[in-house]
Coordinates of C-alpha atoms in Angstrom, one line a residue:
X26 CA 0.0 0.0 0.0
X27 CA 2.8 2.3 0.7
X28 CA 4.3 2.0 -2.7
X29 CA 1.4 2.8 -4.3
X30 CA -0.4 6.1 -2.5
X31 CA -1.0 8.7 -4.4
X32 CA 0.7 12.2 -4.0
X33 CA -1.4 14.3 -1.3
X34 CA -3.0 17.1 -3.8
X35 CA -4.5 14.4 -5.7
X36 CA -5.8 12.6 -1.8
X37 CA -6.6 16.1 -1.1
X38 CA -8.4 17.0 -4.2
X39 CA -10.4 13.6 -4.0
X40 CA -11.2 14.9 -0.6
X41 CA -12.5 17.6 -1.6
X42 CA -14.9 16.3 -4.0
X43 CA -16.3 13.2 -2.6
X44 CA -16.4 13.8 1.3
X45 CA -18.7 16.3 3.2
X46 CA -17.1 19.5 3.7
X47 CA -18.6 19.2 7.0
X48 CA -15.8 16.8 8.0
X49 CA -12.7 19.1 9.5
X50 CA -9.4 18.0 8.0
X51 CA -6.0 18.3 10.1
X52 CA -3.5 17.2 7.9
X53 CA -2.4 13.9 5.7
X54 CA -2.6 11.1 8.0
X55 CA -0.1 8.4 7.0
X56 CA -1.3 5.0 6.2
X57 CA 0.5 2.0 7.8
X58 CA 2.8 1.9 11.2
X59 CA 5.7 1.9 9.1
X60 CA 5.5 5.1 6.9
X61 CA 4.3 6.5 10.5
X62 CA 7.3 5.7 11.9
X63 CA 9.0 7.3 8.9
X64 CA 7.3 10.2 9.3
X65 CA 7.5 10.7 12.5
X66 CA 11.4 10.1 12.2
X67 CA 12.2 12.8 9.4
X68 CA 9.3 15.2 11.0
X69 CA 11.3 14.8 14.2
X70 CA 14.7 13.7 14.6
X71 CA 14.4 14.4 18.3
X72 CA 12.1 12.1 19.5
X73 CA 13.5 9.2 17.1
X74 CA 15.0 7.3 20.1
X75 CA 12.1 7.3 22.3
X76 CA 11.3 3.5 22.8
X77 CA 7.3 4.4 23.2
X78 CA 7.5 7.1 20.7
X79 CA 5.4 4.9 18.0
X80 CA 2.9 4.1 20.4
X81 CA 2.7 7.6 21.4
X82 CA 1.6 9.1 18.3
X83 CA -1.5 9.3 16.0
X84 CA -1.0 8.6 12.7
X85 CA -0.4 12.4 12.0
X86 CA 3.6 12.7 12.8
X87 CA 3.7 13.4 16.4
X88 CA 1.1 14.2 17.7
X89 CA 1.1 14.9 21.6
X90 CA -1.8 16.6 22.9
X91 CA -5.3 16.2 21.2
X92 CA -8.6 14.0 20.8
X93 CA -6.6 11.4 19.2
X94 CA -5.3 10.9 22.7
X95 CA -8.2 9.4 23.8
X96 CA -9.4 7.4 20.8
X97 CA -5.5 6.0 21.4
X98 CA -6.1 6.0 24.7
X99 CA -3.0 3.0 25.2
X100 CA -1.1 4.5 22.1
X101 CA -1.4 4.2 18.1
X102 CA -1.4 0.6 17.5
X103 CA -0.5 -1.4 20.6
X104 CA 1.0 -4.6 19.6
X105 CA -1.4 -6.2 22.1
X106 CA -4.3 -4.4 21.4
X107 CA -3.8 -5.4 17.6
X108 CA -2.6 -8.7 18.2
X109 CA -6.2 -9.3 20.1
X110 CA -8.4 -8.0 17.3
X111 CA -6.1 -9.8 15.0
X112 CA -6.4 -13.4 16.6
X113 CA -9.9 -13.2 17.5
X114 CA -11.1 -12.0 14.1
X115 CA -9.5 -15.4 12.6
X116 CA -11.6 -17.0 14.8
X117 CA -14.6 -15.8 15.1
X118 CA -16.9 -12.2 14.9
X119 CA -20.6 -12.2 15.3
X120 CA -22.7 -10.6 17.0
X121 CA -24.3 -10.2 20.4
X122 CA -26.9 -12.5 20.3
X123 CA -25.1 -15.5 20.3
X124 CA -23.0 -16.9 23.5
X125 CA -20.0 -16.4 23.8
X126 CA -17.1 -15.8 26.5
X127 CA -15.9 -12.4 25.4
X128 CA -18.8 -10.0 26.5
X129 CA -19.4 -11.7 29.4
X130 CA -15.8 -11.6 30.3
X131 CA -15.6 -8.0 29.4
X132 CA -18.5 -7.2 31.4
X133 CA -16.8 -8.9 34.2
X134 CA -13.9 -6.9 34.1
X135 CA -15.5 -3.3 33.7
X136 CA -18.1 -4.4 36.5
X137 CA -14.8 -4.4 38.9
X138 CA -13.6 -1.0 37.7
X139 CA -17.0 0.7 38.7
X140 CA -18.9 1.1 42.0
X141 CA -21.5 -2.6 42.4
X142 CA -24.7 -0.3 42.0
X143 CA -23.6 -0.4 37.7
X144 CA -23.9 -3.8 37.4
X145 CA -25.7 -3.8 33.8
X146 CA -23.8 -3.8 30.4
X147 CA -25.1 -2.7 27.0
X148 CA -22.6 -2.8 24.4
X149 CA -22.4 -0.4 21.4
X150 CA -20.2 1.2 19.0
X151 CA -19.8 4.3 19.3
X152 CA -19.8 7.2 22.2
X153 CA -23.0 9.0 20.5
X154 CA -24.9 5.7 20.5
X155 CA -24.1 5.4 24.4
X156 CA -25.4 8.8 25.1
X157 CA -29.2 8.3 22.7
X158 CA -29.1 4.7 25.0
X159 CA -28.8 6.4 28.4
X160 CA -31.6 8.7 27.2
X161 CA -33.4 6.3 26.3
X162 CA -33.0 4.4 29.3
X163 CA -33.8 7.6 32.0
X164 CA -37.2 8.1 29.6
X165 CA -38.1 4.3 30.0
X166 CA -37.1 4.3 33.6
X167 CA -38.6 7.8 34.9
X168 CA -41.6 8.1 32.3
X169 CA -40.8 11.7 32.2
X170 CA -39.5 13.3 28.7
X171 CA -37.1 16.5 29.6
X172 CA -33.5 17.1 30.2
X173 CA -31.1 18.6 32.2
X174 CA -27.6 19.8 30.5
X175 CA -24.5 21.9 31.1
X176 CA -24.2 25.0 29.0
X177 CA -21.6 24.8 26.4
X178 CA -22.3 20.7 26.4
X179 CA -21.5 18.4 23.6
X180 CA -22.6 14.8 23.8
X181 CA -22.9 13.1 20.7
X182 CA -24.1 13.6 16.9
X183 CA -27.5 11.7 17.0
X184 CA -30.4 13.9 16.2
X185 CA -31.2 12.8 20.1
X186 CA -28.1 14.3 21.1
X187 CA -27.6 17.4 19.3
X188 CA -31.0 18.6 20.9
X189 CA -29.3 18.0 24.6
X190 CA -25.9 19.5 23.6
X191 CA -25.8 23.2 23.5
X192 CA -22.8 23.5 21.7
X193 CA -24.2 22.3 18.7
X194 CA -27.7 23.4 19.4
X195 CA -27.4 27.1 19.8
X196 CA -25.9 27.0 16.1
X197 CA -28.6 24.8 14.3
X198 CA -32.5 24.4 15.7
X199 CA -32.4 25.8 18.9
X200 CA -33.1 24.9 22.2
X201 CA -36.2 22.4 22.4
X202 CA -38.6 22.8 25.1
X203 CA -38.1 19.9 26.8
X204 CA -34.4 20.8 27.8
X205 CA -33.2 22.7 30.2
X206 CA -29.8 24.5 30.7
X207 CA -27.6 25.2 33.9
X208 CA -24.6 27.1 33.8
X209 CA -21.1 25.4 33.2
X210 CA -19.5 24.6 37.1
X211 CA -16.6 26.8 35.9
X212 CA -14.7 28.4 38.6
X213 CA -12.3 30.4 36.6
X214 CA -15.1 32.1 34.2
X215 CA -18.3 31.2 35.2
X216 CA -20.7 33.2 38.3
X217 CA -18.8 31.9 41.3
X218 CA -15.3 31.6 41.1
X219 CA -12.1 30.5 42.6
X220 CA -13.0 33.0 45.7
X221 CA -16.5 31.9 46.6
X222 CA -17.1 30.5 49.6
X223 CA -18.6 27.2 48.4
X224 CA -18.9 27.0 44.4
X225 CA -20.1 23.7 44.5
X226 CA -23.2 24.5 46.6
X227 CA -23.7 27.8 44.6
X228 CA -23.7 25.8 41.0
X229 CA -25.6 23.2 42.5
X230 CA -28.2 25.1 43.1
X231 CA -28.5 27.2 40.0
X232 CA -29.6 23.4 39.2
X233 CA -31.9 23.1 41.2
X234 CA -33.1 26.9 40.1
X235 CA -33.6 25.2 36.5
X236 CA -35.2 22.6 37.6
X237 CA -37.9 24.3 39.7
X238 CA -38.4 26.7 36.5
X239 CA -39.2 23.5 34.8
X240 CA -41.7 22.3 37.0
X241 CA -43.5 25.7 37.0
X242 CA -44.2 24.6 33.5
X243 CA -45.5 21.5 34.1
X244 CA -42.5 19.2 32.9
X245 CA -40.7 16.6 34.4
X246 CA -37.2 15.5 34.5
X247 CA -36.2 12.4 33.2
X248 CA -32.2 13.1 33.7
X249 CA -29.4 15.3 34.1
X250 CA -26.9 14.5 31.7
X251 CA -23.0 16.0 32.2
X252 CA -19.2 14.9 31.5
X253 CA -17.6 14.2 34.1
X254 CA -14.9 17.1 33.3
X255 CA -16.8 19.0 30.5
X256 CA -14.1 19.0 27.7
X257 CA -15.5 20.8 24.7
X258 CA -17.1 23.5 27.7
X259 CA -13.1 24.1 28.0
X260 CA -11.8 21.4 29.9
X261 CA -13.3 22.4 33.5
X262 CA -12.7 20.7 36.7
X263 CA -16.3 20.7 39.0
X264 CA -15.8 21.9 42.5
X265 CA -15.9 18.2 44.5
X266 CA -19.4 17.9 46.1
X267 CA -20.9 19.2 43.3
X268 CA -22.3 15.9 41.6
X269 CA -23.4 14.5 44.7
X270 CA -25.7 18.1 45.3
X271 CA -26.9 18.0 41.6
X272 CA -27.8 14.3 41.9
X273 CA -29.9 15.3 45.0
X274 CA -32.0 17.8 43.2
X275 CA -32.2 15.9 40.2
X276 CA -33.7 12.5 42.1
X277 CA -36.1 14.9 44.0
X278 CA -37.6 15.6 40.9
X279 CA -38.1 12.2 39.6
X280 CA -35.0 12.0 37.1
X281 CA -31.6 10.3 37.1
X282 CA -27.7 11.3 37.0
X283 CA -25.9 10.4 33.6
X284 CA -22.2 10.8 34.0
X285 CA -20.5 11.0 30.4
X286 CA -17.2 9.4 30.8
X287 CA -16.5 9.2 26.9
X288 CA -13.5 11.3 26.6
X289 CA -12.7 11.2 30.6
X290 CA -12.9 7.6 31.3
X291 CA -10.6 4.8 31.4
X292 CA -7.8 5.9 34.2
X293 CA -7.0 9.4 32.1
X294 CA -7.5 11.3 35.7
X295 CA -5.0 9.2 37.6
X296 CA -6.2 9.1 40.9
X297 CA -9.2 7.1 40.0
X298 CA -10.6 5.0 36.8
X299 CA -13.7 7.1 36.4
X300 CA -13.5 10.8 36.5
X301 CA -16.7 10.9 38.2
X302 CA -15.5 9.2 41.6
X303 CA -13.4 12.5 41.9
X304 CA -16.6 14.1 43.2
X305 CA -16.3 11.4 46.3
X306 CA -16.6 7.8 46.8
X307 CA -20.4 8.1 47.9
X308 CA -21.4 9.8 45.0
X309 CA -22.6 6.8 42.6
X310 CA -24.5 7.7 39.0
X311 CA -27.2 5.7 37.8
X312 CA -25.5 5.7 34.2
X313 CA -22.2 5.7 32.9
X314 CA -21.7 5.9 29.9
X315 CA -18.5 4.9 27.5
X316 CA -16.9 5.4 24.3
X317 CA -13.6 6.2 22.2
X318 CA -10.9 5.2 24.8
X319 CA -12.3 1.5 25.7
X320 CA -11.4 0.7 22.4
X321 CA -8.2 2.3 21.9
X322 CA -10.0 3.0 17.9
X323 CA -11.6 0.6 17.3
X324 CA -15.2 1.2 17.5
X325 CA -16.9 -0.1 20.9
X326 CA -18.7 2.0 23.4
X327 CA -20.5 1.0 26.5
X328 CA -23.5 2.0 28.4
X329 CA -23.3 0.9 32.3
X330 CA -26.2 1.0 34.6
X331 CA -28.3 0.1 38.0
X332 CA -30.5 -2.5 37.7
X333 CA -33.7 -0.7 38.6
X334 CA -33.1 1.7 35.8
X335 CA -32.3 -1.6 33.5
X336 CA -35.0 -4.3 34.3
X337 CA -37.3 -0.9 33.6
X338 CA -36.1 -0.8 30.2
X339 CA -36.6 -4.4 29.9
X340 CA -39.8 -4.5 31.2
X341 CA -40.7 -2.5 27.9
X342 CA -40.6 -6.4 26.1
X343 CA -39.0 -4.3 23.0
X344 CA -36.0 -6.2 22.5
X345 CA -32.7 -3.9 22.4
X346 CA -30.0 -5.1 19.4
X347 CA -26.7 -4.2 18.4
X348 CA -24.7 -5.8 15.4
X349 CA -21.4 -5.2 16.3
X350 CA -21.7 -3.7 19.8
X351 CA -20.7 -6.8 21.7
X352 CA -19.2 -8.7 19.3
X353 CA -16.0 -11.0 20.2
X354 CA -13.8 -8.5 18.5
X355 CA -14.7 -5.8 20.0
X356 CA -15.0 -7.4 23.4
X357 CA -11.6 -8.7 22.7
X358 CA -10.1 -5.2 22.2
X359 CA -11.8 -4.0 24.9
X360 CA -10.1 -6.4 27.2
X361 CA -6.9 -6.4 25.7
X362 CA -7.0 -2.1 26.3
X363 CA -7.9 -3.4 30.0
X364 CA -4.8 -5.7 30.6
X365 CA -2.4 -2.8 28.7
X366 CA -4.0 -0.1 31.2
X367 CA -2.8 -2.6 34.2
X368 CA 0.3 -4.2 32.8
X369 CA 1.7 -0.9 31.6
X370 CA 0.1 0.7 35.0
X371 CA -1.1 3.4 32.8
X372 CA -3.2 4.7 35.5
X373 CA -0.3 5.8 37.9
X374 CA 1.7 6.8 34.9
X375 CA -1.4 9.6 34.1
X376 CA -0.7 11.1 38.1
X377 CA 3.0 11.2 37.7
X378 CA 2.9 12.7 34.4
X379 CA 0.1 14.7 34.4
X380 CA 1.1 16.3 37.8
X381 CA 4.7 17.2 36.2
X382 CA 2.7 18.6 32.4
X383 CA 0.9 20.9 35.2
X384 CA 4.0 22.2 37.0
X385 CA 5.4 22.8 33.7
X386 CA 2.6 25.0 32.6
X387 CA 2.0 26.5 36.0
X388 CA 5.3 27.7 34.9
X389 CA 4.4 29.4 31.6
X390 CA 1.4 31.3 33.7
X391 CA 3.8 32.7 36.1
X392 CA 6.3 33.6 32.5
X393 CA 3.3 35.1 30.3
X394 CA 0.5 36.8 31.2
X395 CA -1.0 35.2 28.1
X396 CA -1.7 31.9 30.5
X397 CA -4.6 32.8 32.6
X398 CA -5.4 29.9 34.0
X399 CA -3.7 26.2 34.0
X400 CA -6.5 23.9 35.2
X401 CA -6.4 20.1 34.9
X402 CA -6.2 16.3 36.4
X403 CA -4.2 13.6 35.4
X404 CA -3.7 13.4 31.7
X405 CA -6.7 15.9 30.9
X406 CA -5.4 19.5 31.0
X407 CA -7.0 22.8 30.2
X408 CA -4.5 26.0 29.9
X409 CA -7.0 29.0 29.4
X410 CA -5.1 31.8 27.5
X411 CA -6.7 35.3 28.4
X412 CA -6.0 39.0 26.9
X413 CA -6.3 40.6 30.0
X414 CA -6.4 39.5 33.9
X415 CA -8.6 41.9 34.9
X416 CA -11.4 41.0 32.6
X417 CA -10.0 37.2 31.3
X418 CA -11.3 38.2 28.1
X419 CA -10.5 34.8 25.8
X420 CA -7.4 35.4 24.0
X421 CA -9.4 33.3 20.6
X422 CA -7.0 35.0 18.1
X423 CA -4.0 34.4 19.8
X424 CA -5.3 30.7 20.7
X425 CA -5.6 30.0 17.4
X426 CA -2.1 31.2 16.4
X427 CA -0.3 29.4 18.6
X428 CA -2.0 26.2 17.6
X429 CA -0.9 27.0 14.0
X430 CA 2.6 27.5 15.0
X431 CA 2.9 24.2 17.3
X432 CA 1.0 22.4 14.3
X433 CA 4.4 23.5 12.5
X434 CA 6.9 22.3 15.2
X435 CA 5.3 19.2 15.2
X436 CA 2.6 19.2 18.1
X437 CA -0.6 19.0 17.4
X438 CA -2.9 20.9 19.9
X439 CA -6.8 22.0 19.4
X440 CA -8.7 24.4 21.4
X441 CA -11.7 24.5 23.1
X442 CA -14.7 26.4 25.5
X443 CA -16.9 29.1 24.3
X444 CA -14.0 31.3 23.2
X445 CA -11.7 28.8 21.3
X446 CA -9.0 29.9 23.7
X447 CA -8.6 26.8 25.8
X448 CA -5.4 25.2 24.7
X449 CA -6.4 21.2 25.3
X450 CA -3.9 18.3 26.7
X451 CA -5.9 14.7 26.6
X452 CA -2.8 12.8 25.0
X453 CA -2.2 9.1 24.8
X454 CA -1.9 7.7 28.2
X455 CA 1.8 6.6 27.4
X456 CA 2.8 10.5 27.1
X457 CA 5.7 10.8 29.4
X458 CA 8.2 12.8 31.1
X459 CA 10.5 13.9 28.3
X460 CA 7.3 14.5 25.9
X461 CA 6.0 17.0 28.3
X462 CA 9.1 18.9 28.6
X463 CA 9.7 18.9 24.8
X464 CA 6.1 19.8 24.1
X465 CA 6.4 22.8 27.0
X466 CA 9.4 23.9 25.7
X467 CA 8.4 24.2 22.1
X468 CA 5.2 26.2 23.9
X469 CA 7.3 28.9 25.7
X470 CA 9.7 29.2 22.7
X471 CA 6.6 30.2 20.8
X472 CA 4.7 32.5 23.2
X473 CA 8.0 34.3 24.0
X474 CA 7.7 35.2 20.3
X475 CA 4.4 36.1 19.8
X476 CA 5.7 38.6 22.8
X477 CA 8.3 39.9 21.4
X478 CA 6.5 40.9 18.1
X479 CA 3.5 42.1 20.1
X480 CA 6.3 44.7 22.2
X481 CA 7.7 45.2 18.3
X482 CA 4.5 46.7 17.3
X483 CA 4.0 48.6 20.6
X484 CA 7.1 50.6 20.1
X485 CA 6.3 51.4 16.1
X486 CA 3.3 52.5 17.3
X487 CA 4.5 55.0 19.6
X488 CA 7.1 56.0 16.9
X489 CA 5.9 59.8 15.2

């Protein structure tokens, strides 16, 4: 295959007429592990001894810090991830309605990862079909139709789920009248920040404000649906407590928690395997649900929940199907991401990693007054770039400059939160020590700069 691909104008031209312009485009993506390695090795002469530095990237040279992270959540093309998709699909693949050991053995092994109450599996293929599951489910188990959501949410790209997700909504249909929006926990930009006496109280109950507004109108909550670190809101750490207060008001009113653990999931905050048991180990939500990094790419997603919210979607008698979802493939990969994430201890390597990628970017905030704000857990980082303390107006230009110019040094970064101006770190969990200092580095080379042309301009301004 490498032989024969075709020069990239003509990919690119192709591109251009037969796919969506819809789809964004970051680049050519090489095709097989060798001309990656290649790649990565003429793109990047000094990463070229790094023993996990082909596991570390996406297929797009090196590529540190981006979603790709967490579709590779283990790295691009684990030998044992592969090897298990490889072996299995010589065997056997079928679906879910026949018996066999891999889903039940998968469903054994997630059931220990989570707390007993989520002791029911569904099996699906993607993160959006998780999602229009759960909300299904909460309907089926609550009988009520509306929603709760985070403003500045994104939760899937199902019709379903583009009505619950604000940061699609707001741009297409609108917000439908049977969902209901709370302000983003955000203690940097939000209402109640880093100085208020208890944030997680005060957002809480801004909930429980949107709820009783609800009811006033006669409609009745069937779920409150958030990420457990909202990531496309701008990578925002909830004050702890917060779930457990949300979860209260929520249940009083008849409806159910639905943590979103798609992007967040999977031991990527270190100190725990689910992001949500940061909020405290009492604070248990009636669904989980899973996607992207369970599969490490391949496509498998997962839908966890109690069994009184379960045997009520049962009780329905409609029978619920997936082809592939479930299948001894996918089941297979999912296990094989499980043993890699304990054999490699993938979990402690996120603490020890992530804790030195934020004292390296603590340091940047203390060097420019660009960095507002470095904010993160584990390996899931948000550094909020502002153009002014006083008013932390986001610095979206300036954002989107700097991603252009680490694009060209090799790093690929994206941006996210209302402004753009969130630079976002989910890399592959195998990012270590060196690739955070080389990555950091090539960060501050770029932003001292941008500052020195910025004070270049300053002074030909105040030329006569």
């Amino acid at each position: 295959m490498a032989a024969d691909q075709r020069p990239k104008a003509d990919t690119l031209a192709l591109r251009q007429r037969l796919i969506s312009h819809l789809f964004s485009g970051s680049g050519r993506l090489t095709r097989t592990h060798a001309e990656m390695s290649k790649e990565a090795t003429e793109a990047e002469n000094a990463f070229r001894n790094n023993p996990k530095f082909q596991r570390l990237v996406t297929p797009s040279a090196s590529c540190f810090a981006t979603t790709c992270g967490v579709e590779r959540q283990v790295g691009h093309c684990h030998p044992l991830v592969v090897q298990a998709a490889h072996e299995q699909n010589q065997v056997l693949n079928t679906n879910s309605r026949y018996l066999h050991d891999n889903i039940v053995d998968y469903a054994q092994r997630l059931s220990e990862t989570l707390p007993e109450q989520l002791c029911v599996f569904y099996f699906l293929n993607s993160g959006s079909e998780a999602n229009d599951l759960a909300l299904r489910l909460a309907r089926h188990y609550t009988g009520h139709q509306d929603v709760v959501v985070l403003d500045h949410a994104y939760h899937g790209h199902l019709s379903s789920l583009i009505d619950i997700s604000p940061y699609k909504f707001r741009n297409l249909d609108g917000q439908k009248e049977w969902v209901h929006v709370a302000p983003l926990p955000d203690t940097y930009r939000g209402p109640y920040r880093e100085d208020h006496p208890n944030p997680a109280m005060a957002y809480a109950n801004e909930v429980k404000r949107v709820v009783s507004s609800a009811q006033e109108k006669g409609r009745k909550i069937a779920a409150f649906f958030a990420e457990s670190l909202p990531s496309v809101g701008g990578q925002i750490i909830p004050p702890a407590g917060y779930f457990s207060q949300v979860a209260e008001h929520i249940r009083k009113a008849g409806g159910v928690f639905v943590a979103d653990e798609i992007q967040v999931g999977f031991g990527r905050v270190g100190k725990h395997f689910w992001a949500f048991q940061l909020q405290g180990k009492d604070f248990v939500p009636d669904i989980v649900t899973m996607g992207k990094s369970i599969g490490n790419g391949h496509p498998v997603a997962c839908v966890a929940a109690t069994q009184p919210v379960a045997r009520a979607f049962e009780a329905t008698g409609v029978e619920y199907f997936n082809t592939f979802g479930g299948s001894p493939v996918s089941c297979a990969v999912g296990l094989a991401v499980l043993n890699v994430l304990e054999k490699e201890q993938l979990q402690d390597h996120a603490t020890s990693v992530g804790s030195f990628l934020m004292q390296l970017l603590g340091q940047q905030k203390i060097k420019h007054p660009i960095v507002g704000d470095v904010r993160g857990v584990g390996l899931f980082i948000g550094v909020d770039l502002i153009k002014d303390e006083a008013t932390r107006t986001p610095a979206t230009e300036e954002a989107a400059y700097l991603v252009s110019r680490l694009k060209e040094n090799y790093v690929l970064l994206s941006t996210d939160g209302p402004g753009r101006n969130i630079l976002k770190f989910k890399p592959p969990m195998c990012f270590s020590l060196d690739n955070a200092r080389q990555v950091v580095a090539k960060l501050d080379a770029i932003l001292t700069d941008m500052e020195e042309k910025v004070r270049s301009c300053e002074t030909l301004r105040l030329q006569p």
